[in-house]
CSV table of C-alpha atoms in Angstrom, one decimal:
chain,number,residue,atom,x,y,z
A,73,GLN,CA,-7.8,9.4,30.1
A,74,LYS,CA,-10.8,6.9,30.6
A,75,ILE,CA,-13.9,8.2,31.6
A,76,SER,CA,-14.4,5.6,34.5
A,77,ASP,CA,-11.0,6.7,35.6
A,78,VAL,CA,-12.0,10.6,35.6
A,79,ALA,CA,-15.0,9.4,37.6
A,80,VAL,CA,-12.6,7.8,40.3
A,81,LEU,CA,-11.0,10.9,40.2
A,82,LEU,CA,-13.8,13.1,40.7
A,83,ALA,CA,-15.3,10.8,43.3
A,84,SER,CA,-12.7,10.9,45.3
A,85,ASP,CA,-12.2,14.9,45.3
A,86,PHE,CA,-15.7,15.6,45.9
A,87,PRO,CA,-17.2,13.3,48.6
A,88,GLU,CA,-21.3,12.4,48.4
A,89,SER,CA,-21.9,15.6,51.1
A,90,VAL,CA,-20.2,18.0,48.8
A,91,THR,CA,-23.2,20.2,47.3
A,92,THR,CA,-23.4,20.8,43.7
A,93,GLY,CA,-22.5,24.8,44.4
A,94,ALA,CA,-19.7,23.7,46.2
A,95,VAL,CA,-18.9,21.7,43.1
A,96,LEU,CA,-18.7,24.1,41.0
A,97,GLU,CA,-16.9,26.8,43.5
A,98,LEU,CA,-14.1,23.8,44.3
A,99,PHE,CA,-13.9,23.0,40.4
A,100,LEU,CA,-13.4,26.5,39.6
A,101,GLN,CA,-10.6,27.0,42.1
A,102,GLN,CA,-8.6,24.0,42.4
A,103,GLN,CA,-9.4,21.8,39.1
A,104,LEU,CA,-8.6,24.3,36.8
A,105,ARG,CA,-5.3,24.7,37.9
A,106,LYS,CA,-4.8,21.3,36.8
A,107,MET,CA,-6.6,20.7,34.0
A,108,ALA,CA,-8.1,23.5,31.1
A,109,GLY,CA,-9.8,23.7,28.2
A,110,ILE,CA,-13.1,21.4,27.0
A,111,PHE,CA,-11.5,18.5,29.5
A,112,ALA,CA,-12.3,20.2,31.9
A,113,CYS,CA,-15.7,20.8,30.9
A,114,HIS,CA,-16.1,17.3,30.4
A,115,LEU,CA,-14.8,17.0,34.0
A,116,LEU,CA,-17.6,19.1,35.2
A,117,LEU,CA,-20.3,17.0,33.4
A,118,LEU,CA,-19.0,13.7,34.6
A,119,GLN,CA,-19.5,15.0,38.3
A,120,ALA,CA,-23.0,16.1,37.3
A,121,TRP,CA,-23.7,12.3,36.3
A,122,MET,CA,-23.4,11.5,40.1
A,123,LEU,CA,-26.3,13.9,40.6
A,124,ALA,CA,-28.4,13.4,37.8
A,125,PHE,CA,-32.0,12.9,37.8
A,126,THR,CA,-33.8,10.9,35.4
A,127,SER,CA,-37.3,12.0,34.1
A,128,CYS,CA,-39.2,9.4,32.3
A,129,ASN,CA,-42.1,11.9,30.8
A,130,ALA,CA,-41.6,15.1,29.4
A,131,ILE,CA,-43.6,17.9,30.3
A,132,ILE,CA,-45.8,19.5,27.7
A,133,PHE,CA,-48.3,22.2,28.6
A,134,ASP,CA,-50.9,24.1,26.8
A,135,TYR,CA,-50.1,27.7,26.2
A,136,LYS,CA,-52.2,31.0,26.6
A,137,GLU,CA,-51.6,33.2,23.8
A,138,MET,CA,-51.5,37.1,24.0
A,139,PHE,CA,-50.7,40.2,21.6
A,140,VAL,CA,-49.1,43.1,22.9
A,141,GLU,CA,-47.9,46.4,21.3
A,142,SER,CA,-44.7,46.7,20.2
A,143,ARG,CA,-42.5,49.7,18.5
A,144,ILE,CA,-41.4,49.1,15.2
A,145,ASP,CA,-38.5,51.1,15.1
A,146,HIS,CA,-36.9,51.6,19.1
A,147,PHE,CA,-33.9,53.8,18.6
A,148,ASN,CA,-35.8,56.8,16.3
A,149,PRO,CA,-37.9,58.7,18.4
A,150,ARG,CA,-38.9,60.1,14.9
A,151,MET,CA,-42.9,58.5,14.2
A,152,ILE,CA,-43.4,56.1,11.5
A,153,ASN,CA,-46.4,55.1,10.1
A,154,PRO,CA,-47.6,52.6,11.3
A,155,ASN,CA,-45.5,53.3,14.7
A,156,THR,CA,-46.3,50.1,16.2
A,157,PHE,CA,-47.3,46.6,15.7
A,158,GLN,CA,-48.9,43.6,17.5
A,159,GLN,CA,-46.4,41.2,18.8
A,160,ARG,CA,-47.4,37.7,19.5
A,161,LEU,CA,-46.8,36.1,23.2
A,162,LEU,CA,-47.4,32.7,24.7
A,163,TYR,CA,-47.2,32.3,28.2
A,164,ASN,CA,-48.5,29.5,31.0
A,165,ASP,CA,-48.5,30.2,34.8
A,166,THR,CA,-49.7,26.8,35.7
A,167,TYR,CA,-47.0,26.4,38.3
A,168,PHE,CA,-46.1,30.0,39.0
A,169,LYS,CA,-45.4,31.4,42.8
A,170,GLU,CA,-46.0,35.2,42.9
A,171,ASP,CA,-43.9,35.5,45.6
A,172,HIS,CA,-41.0,34.4,44.6
A,173,GLY,CA,-40.9,32.7,41.0
A,174,PRO,CA,-38.9,33.3,38.1
A,175,ILE,CA,-40.1,34.6,34.7
A,176,LEU,CA,-38.6,31.5,32.2
A,177,VAL,CA,-38.3,33.1,29.1
A,178,TYR,CA,-37.5,31.9,25.6
A,179,THR,CA,-36.1,34.8,22.7
A,180,GLY,CA,-38.1,33.3,19.9
A,181,ASN,CA,-35.7,32.8,17.0
A,182,GLU,CA,-36.5,32.5,13.2
A,183,GLY,CA,-40.2,31.0,13.1
A,184,ALA,CA,-43.4,31.2,14.2
A,185,ILE,CA,-42.8,30.7,18.4
A,186,ASP,CA,-45.3,27.6,18.7
A,187,GLN,CA,-42.9,25.2,17.1
A,188,PHE,CA,-40.2,26.4,19.7
A,189,TRP,CA,-43.0,26.0,22.3
A,190,ASN,CA,-43.7,22.3,21.4
A,191,ASN,CA,-39.9,21.5,21.2
A,192,THR,CA,-38.6,23.2,24.5
A,193,GLY,CA,-39.7,20.9,27.5
A,194,PHE,CA,-36.8,21.6,29.5
A,195,VAL,CA,-38.3,24.7,30.4
A,196,PHE,CA,-41.1,23.3,31.5
A,197,GLU,CA,-39.7,21.0,33.9
A,198,LEU,CA,-38.0,23.6,35.2
A,199,ALA,CA,-41.1,25.6,35.8
A,200,GLU,CA,-42.4,22.8,37.7
A,201,SER,CA,-39.6,23.1,40.3
A,202,LEU,CA,-38.9,26.6,40.2
A,203,GLY,CA,-42.6,28.2,40.6
A,204,GLY,CA,-41.4,29.6,37.4
A,205,TYR,CA,-43.8,32.0,35.0
A,206,VAL,CA,-43.0,30.3,31.3
A,207,LEU,CA,-43.1,33.1,28.5
A,208,PHE,CA,-42.4,32.8,24.9
A,209,ILE,CA,-42.1,35.6,22.7
A,210,GLU,CA,-42.4,35.7,19.0
A,211,HIS,CA,-39.2,37.2,17.0
A,212,ARG,CA,-40.8,40.1,14.8
A,213,TYR,CA,-41.4,39.4,11.2
A,214,TYR,CA,-42.3,35.6,12.0
A,215,GLY,CA,-45.4,33.9,12.5
A,216,LYS,CA,-48.1,36.5,13.5
A,217,SER,CA,-45.6,39.3,14.6
A,218,LEU,CA,-45.5,40.9,11.4
A,219,PRO,CA,-44.7,44.5,11.5
A,220,PHE,CA,-46.6,46.0,8.4
A,221,GLY,CA,-48.6,42.9,8.0
A,222,ASP,CA,-48.5,41.5,4.5
A,223,GLU,CA,-46.3,44.7,3.6
A,224,TRP,CA,-43.4,43.7,5.2
A,225,GLN,CA,-41.0,43.3,2.5
A,226,GLN,CA,-42.6,46.1,0.6
A,227,ASP,CA,-40.6,49.6,0.3
A,228,TYR,CA,-37.7,48.5,2.6
A,229,ASN,CA,-40.2,47.9,5.5
A,230,TYR,CA,-37.8,44.9,6.4
A,231,GLN,CA,-35.0,47.4,7.4
A,232,TYR,CA,-36.2,46.6,11.1
A,233,LEU,CA,-35.4,42.7,11.2
A,234,THR,CA,-32.5,43.3,12.8
A,235,VAL,CA,-31.3,41.6,15.8
A,236,GLU,CA,-30.9,44.7,18.0
A,237,GLN,CA,-34.6,45.7,17.4
A,238,ALA,CA,-35.8,42.2,18.5
A,239,ILE,CA,-33.7,42.0,21.9
A,240,ALA,CA,-35.4,45.6,22.7
A,241,ASP,CA,-38.8,44.0,22.2
A,242,TYR,CA,-37.6,41.3,24.5
A,243,ALA,CA,-36.4,43.8,27.1
A,244,ILE,CA,-39.3,45.9,26.9
A,245,ILE,CA,-41.9,43.1,27.1
A,246,LEU,CA,-40.1,42.0,30.4
A,247,THR,CA,-40.0,44.9,31.8
A,248,GLY,CA,-43.5,45.6,31.4
A,249,LEU,CA,-44.5,41.6,32.7
A,250,LYS,CA,-42.3,42.4,36.1
A,251,GLU,CA,-44.4,45.3,36.8
A,252,ARG,CA,-47.8,43.5,35.8
A,253,LEU,CA,-46.6,40.7,37.7
A,254,GLY,CA,-46.5,43.0,41.1
A,255,ASN,CA,-42.5,42.9,41.4
A,256,PRO,CA,-40.1,45.1,39.2
A,257,GLN,CA,-36.9,43.2,40.9
A,258,ARG,CA,-38.3,39.7,39.7
A,259,LYS,CA,-35.5,37.0,38.5
A,260,VAL,CA,-35.4,36.5,34.8
A,261,ILE,CA,-33.6,33.6,33.2
A,262,ALA,CA,-33.5,33.6,29.4
A,263,PHE,CA,-33.2,30.3,27.1
A,264,GLY,CA,-32.7,29.8,23.3
A,265,GLY,CA,-31.6,27.5,21.0
A,266,SER,CA,-29.4,28.5,18.2
A,267,TYR,CA,-29.9,31.9,16.5
A,268,GLY,CA,-32.7,31.7,19.7
A,269,GLY,CA,-29.4,30.9,21.7
A,270,MET,CA,-27.5,33.6,20.3
A,271,LEU,CA,-30.3,36.0,21.1
A,272,THR,CA,-30.1,34.9,24.7
A,273,ALA,CA,-26.5,35.4,25.1
A,274,PHE,CA,-26.8,39.1,23.3
A,275,MET,CA,-29.8,39.9,25.8
A,276,ARG,CA,-27.2,39.2,28.6
A,277,PHE,CA,-24.6,41.1,26.9
A,278,LYS,CA,-27.0,44.1,26.3
A,279,TYR,CA,-29.6,44.0,29.0
A,280,PRO,CA,-28.1,42.3,32.0
A,281,ASN,CA,-30.5,44.5,34.1
A,282,ILE,CA,-33.6,43.1,32.6
A,283,ILE,CA,-32.1,39.2,32.6
A,284,ASP,CA,-30.1,37.6,35.6
A,285,GLY,CA,-29.0,34.3,33.5
A,286,GLY,CA,-29.1,32.4,30.3
A,287,LEU,CA,-29.1,29.2,28.8
A,288,ALA,CA,-27.9,30.0,25.5
A,289,ALA,CA,-28.1,26.1,23.7
A,290,SER,CA,-26.0,25.5,20.4
A,291,ALA,CA,-25.7,29.6,20.0
A,292,PRO,CA,-22.8,29.9,17.2
A,293,ILE,CA,-21.7,33.6,18.6
A,294,PHE,CA,-18.5,32.9,17.3
A,295,PRO,CA,-17.1,33.2,13.7
A,296,MET,CA,-17.1,29.6,12.3
A,297,GLY,CA,-14.3,28.6,9.6
A,298,LYS,CA,-15.3,28.7,6.4
A,299,TYR,CA,-15.5,24.8,6.0
A,300,ASP,CA,-16.2,24.1,9.5
A,301,PHE,CA,-19.9,22.9,9.2
A,302,TYR,CA,-19.6,20.3,6.6
A,303,LYS,CA,-16.5,19.3,8.6
A,304,ALA,CA,-19.0,18.5,11.5
A,305,VAL,CA,-21.5,16.8,9.9
A,306,THR,CA,-18.6,14.6,8.1
A,307,GLU,CA,-17.3,13.8,11.8
A,308,ASP,CA,-21.0,13.0,12.8
A,309,CYS,CA,-20.8,10.2,10.2
A,310,ALA,CA,-17.6,9.0,11.0
A,311,SER,CA,-18.3,8.9,14.6
A,312,TYR,CA,-21.0,6.2,13.8
A,313,ASN,CA,-19.0,4.3,11.1
A,314,ALA,CA,-16.0,5.6,9.6
A,315,GLN,CA,-16.6,4.0,6.4
A,316,CYS,CA,-20.0,6.4,6.0
A,317,PRO,CA,-18.0,9.3,4.9
A,318,VAL,CA,-15.6,7.0,2.7
A,319,GLN,CA,-18.9,6.2,0.6
A,320,VAL,CA,-20.2,9.1,0.6
A,321,ARG,CA,-17.3,10.7,-1.2
A,322,SER,CA,-17.4,7.8,-3.6
A,323,GLY,CA,-20.7,8.4,-4.3
A,324,TYR,CA,-19.9,12.3,-5.0
A,325,THR,CA,-17.1,11.1,-6.8
A,326,GLU,CA,-19.0,8.7,-9.2
A,327,ILE,CA,-21.8,11.9,-9.7
A,328,MET,CA,-19.1,14.3,-10.9
A,329,ARG,CA,-17.8,11.7,-13.0
A,330,LEU,CA,-20.9,11.3,-14.7
A,331,ALA,CA,-21.7,14.9,-15.0
A,332,GLU,CA,-18.5,15.5,-17.1
A,333,ASN,CA,-20.4,12.8,-19.6
A,334,GLY,CA,-22.9,15.2,-20.4
A,335,SER,CA,-26.8,14.4,-21.0
A,336,GLU,CA,-26.1,11.1,-20.7
A,337,GLY,CA,-24.5,11.3,-17.6
A,338,PHE,CA,-27.0,13.7,-16.3
A,339,ALA,CA,-29.5,11.5,-17.3
A,340,GLN,CA,-28.2,8.7,-15.0
A,341,ILE,CA,-27.7,10.7,-12.2
A,342,SER,CA,-31.6,11.9,-12.6
A,343,LYS,CA,-32.8,8.3,-12.5
A,344,MET,CA,-31.0,7.3,-9.8
A,345,PHE,CA,-31.8,10.0,-7.4
A,346,SER,CA,-35.9,9.9,-8.7
A,347,LEU,CA,-35.7,13.2,-10.3
A,348,CYS,CA,-38.9,14.6,-11.5
A,349,LYS,CA,-36.9,17.0,-14.6
A,350,PRO,CA,-33.9,15.7,-16.0
A,351,LEU,CA,-30.7,17.3,-14.9
A,352,ASP,CA,-28.3,20.1,-17.4
A,353,ALA,CA,-25.3,21.9,-16.6
A,354,GLY,CA,-27.7,24.8,-15.6
A,355,ASN,CA,-29.2,23.0,-12.4
A,356,PHE,CA,-26.8,20.4,-11.4
A,357,GLN,CA,-24.9,22.9,-8.8
A,358,HIS,CA,-28.4,23.3,-6.9
A,359,PHE,CA,-29.0,19.7,-7.3
A,360,LEU,CA,-25.6,19.2,-5.3
A,361,LEU,CA,-26.8,22.2,-2.7
A,362,TRP,CA,-30.1,19.7,-2.4
A,363,ALA,CA,-28.5,16.5,-2.1
A,364,ARG,CA,-26.1,17.8,0.9
A,365,ASN,CA,-29.2,19.5,2.6
A,366,ALA,CA,-30.2,16.2,3.4
A,367,PHE,CA,-27.2,15.7,5.6
A,368,THR,CA,-27.4,19.2,7.2
A,369,ILE,CA,-30.8,18.6,8.3
A,370,MET,CA,-30.0,15.0,10.0
A,371,ALA,CA,-26.9,16.1,11.5
A,372,MET,CA,-28.7,19.0,13.3
A,373,ALA,CA,-31.6,16.8,13.8
A,374,ASP,CA,-29.7,13.8,15.2
A,375,TYR,CA,-31.8,13.3,18.1
A,376,PRO,CA,-32.1,9.9,19.8
A,377,TYR,CA,-35.7,9.3,19.0
A,378,PRO,CA,-38.1,10.1,16.1
A,379,ALA,CA,-38.9,13.8,15.8
A,380,SER,CA,-40.5,16.2,13.9
A,381,PHE,CA,-38.3,19.7,14.6
A,382,LEU,CA,-36.7,19.8,11.5
A,383,GLY,CA,-39.1,17.4,9.7
A,384,LYS,CA,-40.0,13.9,10.5
A,385,LEU,CA,-37.2,11.9,11.0
A,386,PRO,CA,-36.1,8.6,12.5
A,387,ALA,CA,-34.0,8.3,15.5
A,388,TYR,CA,-30.5,9.0,14.9
A,389,PRO,CA,-31.0,9.9,11.1
A,390,ILE,CA,-27.6,9.9,10.6
A,391,ASN,CA,-27.0,6.3,11.6
A,392,VAL,CA,-30.1,5.5,9.4
A,393,ALA,CA,-28.8,7.2,6.5
A,394,CYS,CA,-25.1,5.9,6.8
A,395,ASP,CA,-26.4,1.9,7.3
A,396,THR,CA,-28.5,2.9,4.1
A,397,ILE,CA,-25.4,3.9,2.1
A,398,LEU,CA,-22.9,1.1,3.2
A,399,LYS,CA,-25.7,-1.8,2.7
A,400,ALA,CA,-26.3,-0.3,-0.6
A,401,ASP,CA,-24.8,-2.2,-3.9
A,402,ASP,CA,-22.6,0.9,-4.8
A,403,ALA,CA,-21.7,4.2,-3.3
A,404,MET,CA,-23.8,6.3,-5.6
A,405,ALA,CA,-27.0,4.3,-5.3
A,406,GLY,CA,-26.7,4.1,-1.6
A,407,LEU,CA,-26.3,7.9,-1.4
A,408,ALA,CA,-28.9,8.3,-3.9
A,409,GLU,CA,-31.2,6.1,-1.5
A,410,ALA,CA,-30.5,8.1,1.5
A,411,THR,CA,-31.1,11.8,-0.1
A,412,VAL,CA,-34.5,10.2,-1.6
A,413,THR,CA,-35.8,8.9,1.8
A,414,PHE,CA,-34.7,11.9,3.7
A,415,TYR,CA,-37.1,13.9,1.3
A,416,ASP,CA,-39.8,11.5,1.2
A,417,GLU,CA,-39.9,11.5,5.1
A,418,THR,CA,-39.8,15.4,5.5
A,419,MET,CA,-41.3,16.2,2.1
A,420,GLY,CA,-44.1,13.6,1.9
A,421,LYS,CA,-43.3,10.5,0.1
A,422,ALA,CA,-43.6,11.4,-3.6
A,423,ALA,CA,-43.1,9.6,-7.2
A,424,CYS,CA,-40.5,12.1,-7.8
A,425,HIS,CA,-38.5,14.8,-6.3
A,426,ASP,CA,-37.9,18.3,-7.8
A,427,PRO,CA,-34.8,19.8,-6.0
A,428,ALA,CA,-36.2,23.2,-7.0
A,429,LYS,CA,-39.0,23.1,-4.7
A,430,GLU,CA,-37.5,21.1,-2.3
A,431,TYR,CA,-34.3,23.3,-1.2
A,432,ILE,CA,-34.5,27.0,-1.7
A,433,ASP,CA,-31.5,28.6,-2.6
A,434,CYS,CA,-30.6,31.7,0.0
A,435,ALA,CA,-27.8,33.6,1.5
A,436,ASP,CA,-27.4,31.0,4.1
A,437,ALA,CA,-25.9,27.8,2.6
A,438,THR,CA,-27.3,25.6,5.5
A,439,GLY,CA,-30.8,26.5,4.3
A,440,CYS,CA,-33.5,29.0,4.8
A,441,GLY,CA,-36.9,27.0,4.5
A,442,LEU,CA,-39.3,28.7,2.8
A,443,MET,CA,-38.7,31.8,5.0
A,444,SER,CA,-37.3,34.9,3.0
A,445,GLN,CA,-37.3,36.3,6.5
A,446,TRP,CA,-34.5,34.5,7.3
A,447,ASP,CA,-32.7,35.3,3.9
A,448,ILE,CA,-33.0,39.0,4.4
A,449,GLN,CA,-31.6,38.5,8.4
A,450,ILE,CA,-28.2,37.0,6.6
A,451,CYS,CA,-28.3,39.6,4.1
A,452,LEU,CA,-28.4,42.2,7.0
A,453,GLN,CA,-26.5,41.0,9.8
A,454,VAL,CA,-26.6,37.2,10.6
A,455,ARG,CA,-23.7,35.9,7.9
A,456,LEU,CA,-22.9,32.4,8.5
A,457,PRO,CA,-20.4,31.4,5.4
A,458,SER,CA,-20.3,27.5,4.9
A,459,GLY,CA,-18.8,25.5,2.2
A,460,THR,CA,-17.2,22.2,1.6
A,461,ASN,CA,-13.9,21.0,-0.1
A,462,ASN,CA,-13.8,17.5,0.0
A,463,VAL,CA,-10.9,17.4,2.0
A,464,THR,CA,-12.2,18.2,5.4
A,465,ASP,CA,-15.4,16.9,4.5
A,466,MET,CA,-17.1,14.1,2.5
A,467,PHE,CA,-19.0,16.4,0.0
A,468,PRO,CA,-18.1,18.1,-3.5
A,469,PRO,CA,-16.3,21.4,-3.7
A,470,ILE,CA,-18.8,24.2,-3.6
A,471,GLU,CA,-16.9,27.3,-2.1
A,472,PRO,CA,-18.6,29.2,0.2
A,473,TRP,CA,-20.2,32.9,-0.9
A,474,THR,CA,-17.6,35.8,-1.1
A,475,ASP,CA,-18.4,39.3,0.2
A,476,THR,CA,-19.2,40.2,-3.5
A,477,MET,CA,-21.1,37.2,-4.2
A,478,TYR,CA,-23.5,38.4,-0.6
A,479,GLN,CA,-23.5,41.7,-2.1
A,480,ASP,CA,-24.8,41.1,-5.5
A,481,TYR,CA,-27.5,38.4,-4.6
A,482,CYS,CA,-28.9,40.6,-1.4
A,483,ALA,CA,-28.7,43.9,-4.1
A,484,ARG,CA,-30.6,41.8,-6.6
A,485,LYS,CA,-33.1,40.4,-4.6
A,486,TYR,CA,-34.2,42.6,-2.1
A,487,GLY,CA,-32.9,46.0,-3.6
A,488,PRO,CA,-29.5,48.0,-4.0
A,489,LEU,CA,-30.1,50.1,-0.4
A,490,LEU,CA,-29.7,46.8,1.4
A,491,SER,CA,-26.3,47.4,2.9
A,492,TYR,CA,-24.8,44.5,5.4
A,493,GLN,CA,-23.3,45.5,8.7
A,494,THR,CA,-19.5,45.1,8.6
A,495,ASP,CA,-17.8,43.7,11.7
A,496,PHE,CA,-21.6,43.3,13.5
A,497,TYR,CA,-21.0,40.9,16.0
A,498,LYS,CA,-17.3,42.5,16.9
A,499,ILE,CA,-18.7,45.7,17.4
A,500,ASN,CA,-21.9,45.5,18.9
A,501,PHE,CA,-21.9,42.2,20.4
A,502,TRP,CA,-18.6,41.5,21.7
A,503,GLY,CA,-17.0,39.4,19.0
A,504,ASP,CA,-14.8,36.8,20.8
A,505,ARG,CA,-14.0,39.0,23.5
A,506,ILE,CA,-16.8,37.7,26.0
A,507,ASN,CA,-14.7,37.8,29.0
A,508,ALA,CA,-16.8,40.1,31.0
A,509,ALA,CA,-19.7,37.9,30.5
A,510,SER,CA,-21.3,36.3,33.4
A,511,ASN,CA,-24.1,34.1,34.1
A,512,ILE,CA,-24.8,32.5,30.4
A,513,ILE,CA,-24.5,28.6,30.2
A,514,PHE,CA,-23.3,27.9,26.7
A,515,SER,CA,-24.2,24.4,25.6
A,516,ASN,CA,-23.2,22.5,22.4
A,517,GLY,CA,-23.8,18.7,21.6
A,518,ASP,CA,-20.7,16.9,20.0
A,519,LEU,CA,-23.0,15.9,17.3
A,520,ASP,CA,-24.3,19.5,16.4
A,521,PRO,CA,-22.9,20.6,13.0
A,522,TRP,CA,-22.8,24.3,14.8
A,523,ARG,CA,-20.4,23.6,17.5
A,524,TYR,CA,-17.2,25.0,16.0
A,525,GLY,CA,-19.1,28.3,16.3
A,526,GLY,CA,-20.2,27.7,20.0
A,527,VAL,CA,-18.4,28.9,23.5
A,528,ARG,CA,-17.1,25.4,23.9
A,529,ASN,CA,-13.7,26.1,26.4
A,530,ILE,CA,-13.4,28.2,29.9
A,531,ILE,CA,-13.0,32.0,28.8
A,532,PRO,CA,-10.4,33.3,30.9
A,533,GLY,CA,-11.2,35.6,33.3
A,534,ALA,CA,-15.0,34.7,33.0
A,535,PRO,CA,-15.7,32.6,35.7
A,536,PHE,CA,-19.3,32.8,35.9
A,537,VAL,CA,-19.9,31.5,32.0
A,538,TYR,CA,-20.1,28.0,32.1
A,539,PRO,CA,-19.5,26.1,28.7
A,540,ILE,CA,-20.8,22.6,28.9
A,541,THR,CA,-20.0,20.0,25.9
A,542,ILE,CA,-22.3,16.8,25.7
A,543,PRO,CA,-21.3,13.7,24.2
A,544,GLY,CA,-24.0,12.6,22.0
A,545,GLY,CA,-25.6,15.9,21.7
A,546,ALA,CA,-27.4,16.9,18.6
A,547,HIS,CA,-28.7,20.8,18.1
A,548,HIS,CA,-30.0,21.9,21.6
A,549,LEU,CA,-31.0,18.9,22.7
A,550,ASP,CA,-30.9,19.9,26.1
A,551,LEU,CA,-33.4,22.3,25.8
A,552,ARG,CA,-35.9,19.6,24.7
A,553,GLY,CA,-37.8,17.7,27.2
A,554,SER,CA,-36.7,14.7,29.2
A,555,ASP,CA,-37.0,11.1,27.5
A,556,PRO,CA,-35.9,7.9,28.7
A,557,ARG,CA,-33.9,7.3,25.2
A,558,ASP,CA,-31.6,10.2,26.1
A,559,PRO,CA,-27.8,9.6,26.3
A,560,LEU,CA,-26.8,9.9,29.9
A,561,ALA,CA,-24.7,12.7,29.2
A,562,VAL,CA,-27.9,15.1,28.1
A,563,THR,CA,-29.7,14.2,31.4
A,564,ALA,CA,-26.3,15.2,33.1
A,565,ALA,CA,-26.4,18.1,31.4
A,566,ARG,CA,-29.8,19.5,32.5
A,567,ALA,CA,-29.0,18.5,36.0
A,568,LEU,CA,-26.1,20.7,35.8
A,569,GLU,CA,-27.7,23.3,34.3
A,570,LYS,CA,-30.5,23.4,36.8
A,571,LYS,CA,-28.0,24.0,39.7
A,572,ILE,CA,-26.3,26.6,38.2
A,573,ILE,CA,-29.6,28.6,37.2
A,574,GLN,CA,-31.0,27.8,40.8
A,575,SER,CA,-27.8,29.4,42.0
A,576,TRP,CA,-28.8,32.5,39.7
A,577,LEU,CA,-31.9,32.7,41.6
A,578,LEU,CA,-30.8,32.9,45.4
């Protein structure tokens, strides 16, 4: 059905005088009897378009930094040496209303917390209107929050790098902050994107007594099919121009054909991609991963304006890459130009490129950056298999790792005593049976390659779990500050998210 027709339907069903809270209630009671699944979520989003506000300036605050003492092991009464570490917090109380203001907490994910502070402007916009106290908590073992200091990788000291330990940190810090701010019953709303969004959801599952609601943006809490991620990347390219995946496939077909010719073919590929060292049979697979990684990052950061969150990229980098590929004389030349341009922009322009340095192979096929901490988390708990098959996606066939491959890699790199927690999500964090959950918004952009692991449909029996699909939205775009270049849909999504959060604070 056309969007305009749906808007007319909504306008007739819900007069202008109806409040958003009433719209949500009526929607859940009446519209779900007519329309189901993600289409229903789109209707809810379209209704928000009538109520959306537009802010032309993102609010960016300076932060104050403090450190708190956190236990290294929350679940074993036996003392270890050392028993605690200094955990970094960033906060701002510019708009805080002590009598009623909520705590707005970002559940830090894999990286130094200041990078998330600088890319989560929506929280600051909410702080202004809600009188909120803004708190960003750094995830243990990242940034400046290092148990065991520089020795965190020695003697299995990384065994405490788990989701359970991380969210226990957050729960204890928040409990103490409520006391310090003079109200143990103060409302807390959690926010997180990607893995941080998963932590927000897990916080609400595990500690509903600590947080009153959460916005889990681009949070792949559901298992993904082993080819889903790169299927989504391919769909993103096709949504801009249907010929783009066709040309990318053709480019890779030529690369694979040349590789079959041995050293002569490898030399041609090396020259085309401006590689510092010639390819051979031993490093060809890593080259393919390096080239694929360019599309991984561009798809996640496919924002409507230039951004530097995942590397310095132009507005809609997927569109830019597709234009480059489609304008080239041949498919392989276009693919090479798009790939080299990506690395020039994100790593710094260079006379040549070294895939061994620019892409670190690790247990996460979508990349670990330069962080061995995330590699360890994949080995321990957060397994995210991602392969390509050249059928549902445009990349050469690269099978995802098997359990045996994970075990061999993790034991070889981090020691034989490291073991993966089988059924981690299913047992500890509910798996796909989240119908008992409440007060969680799950937002997913339809350009985000992680969307297939997100909560995208209404959960039967969970009327207060709100899945929102954002047309034109990349990886947790709704958490970023408002910008006049935002798609209307993300402006509408933020307005709807704000209304839902306000209802939790009543």
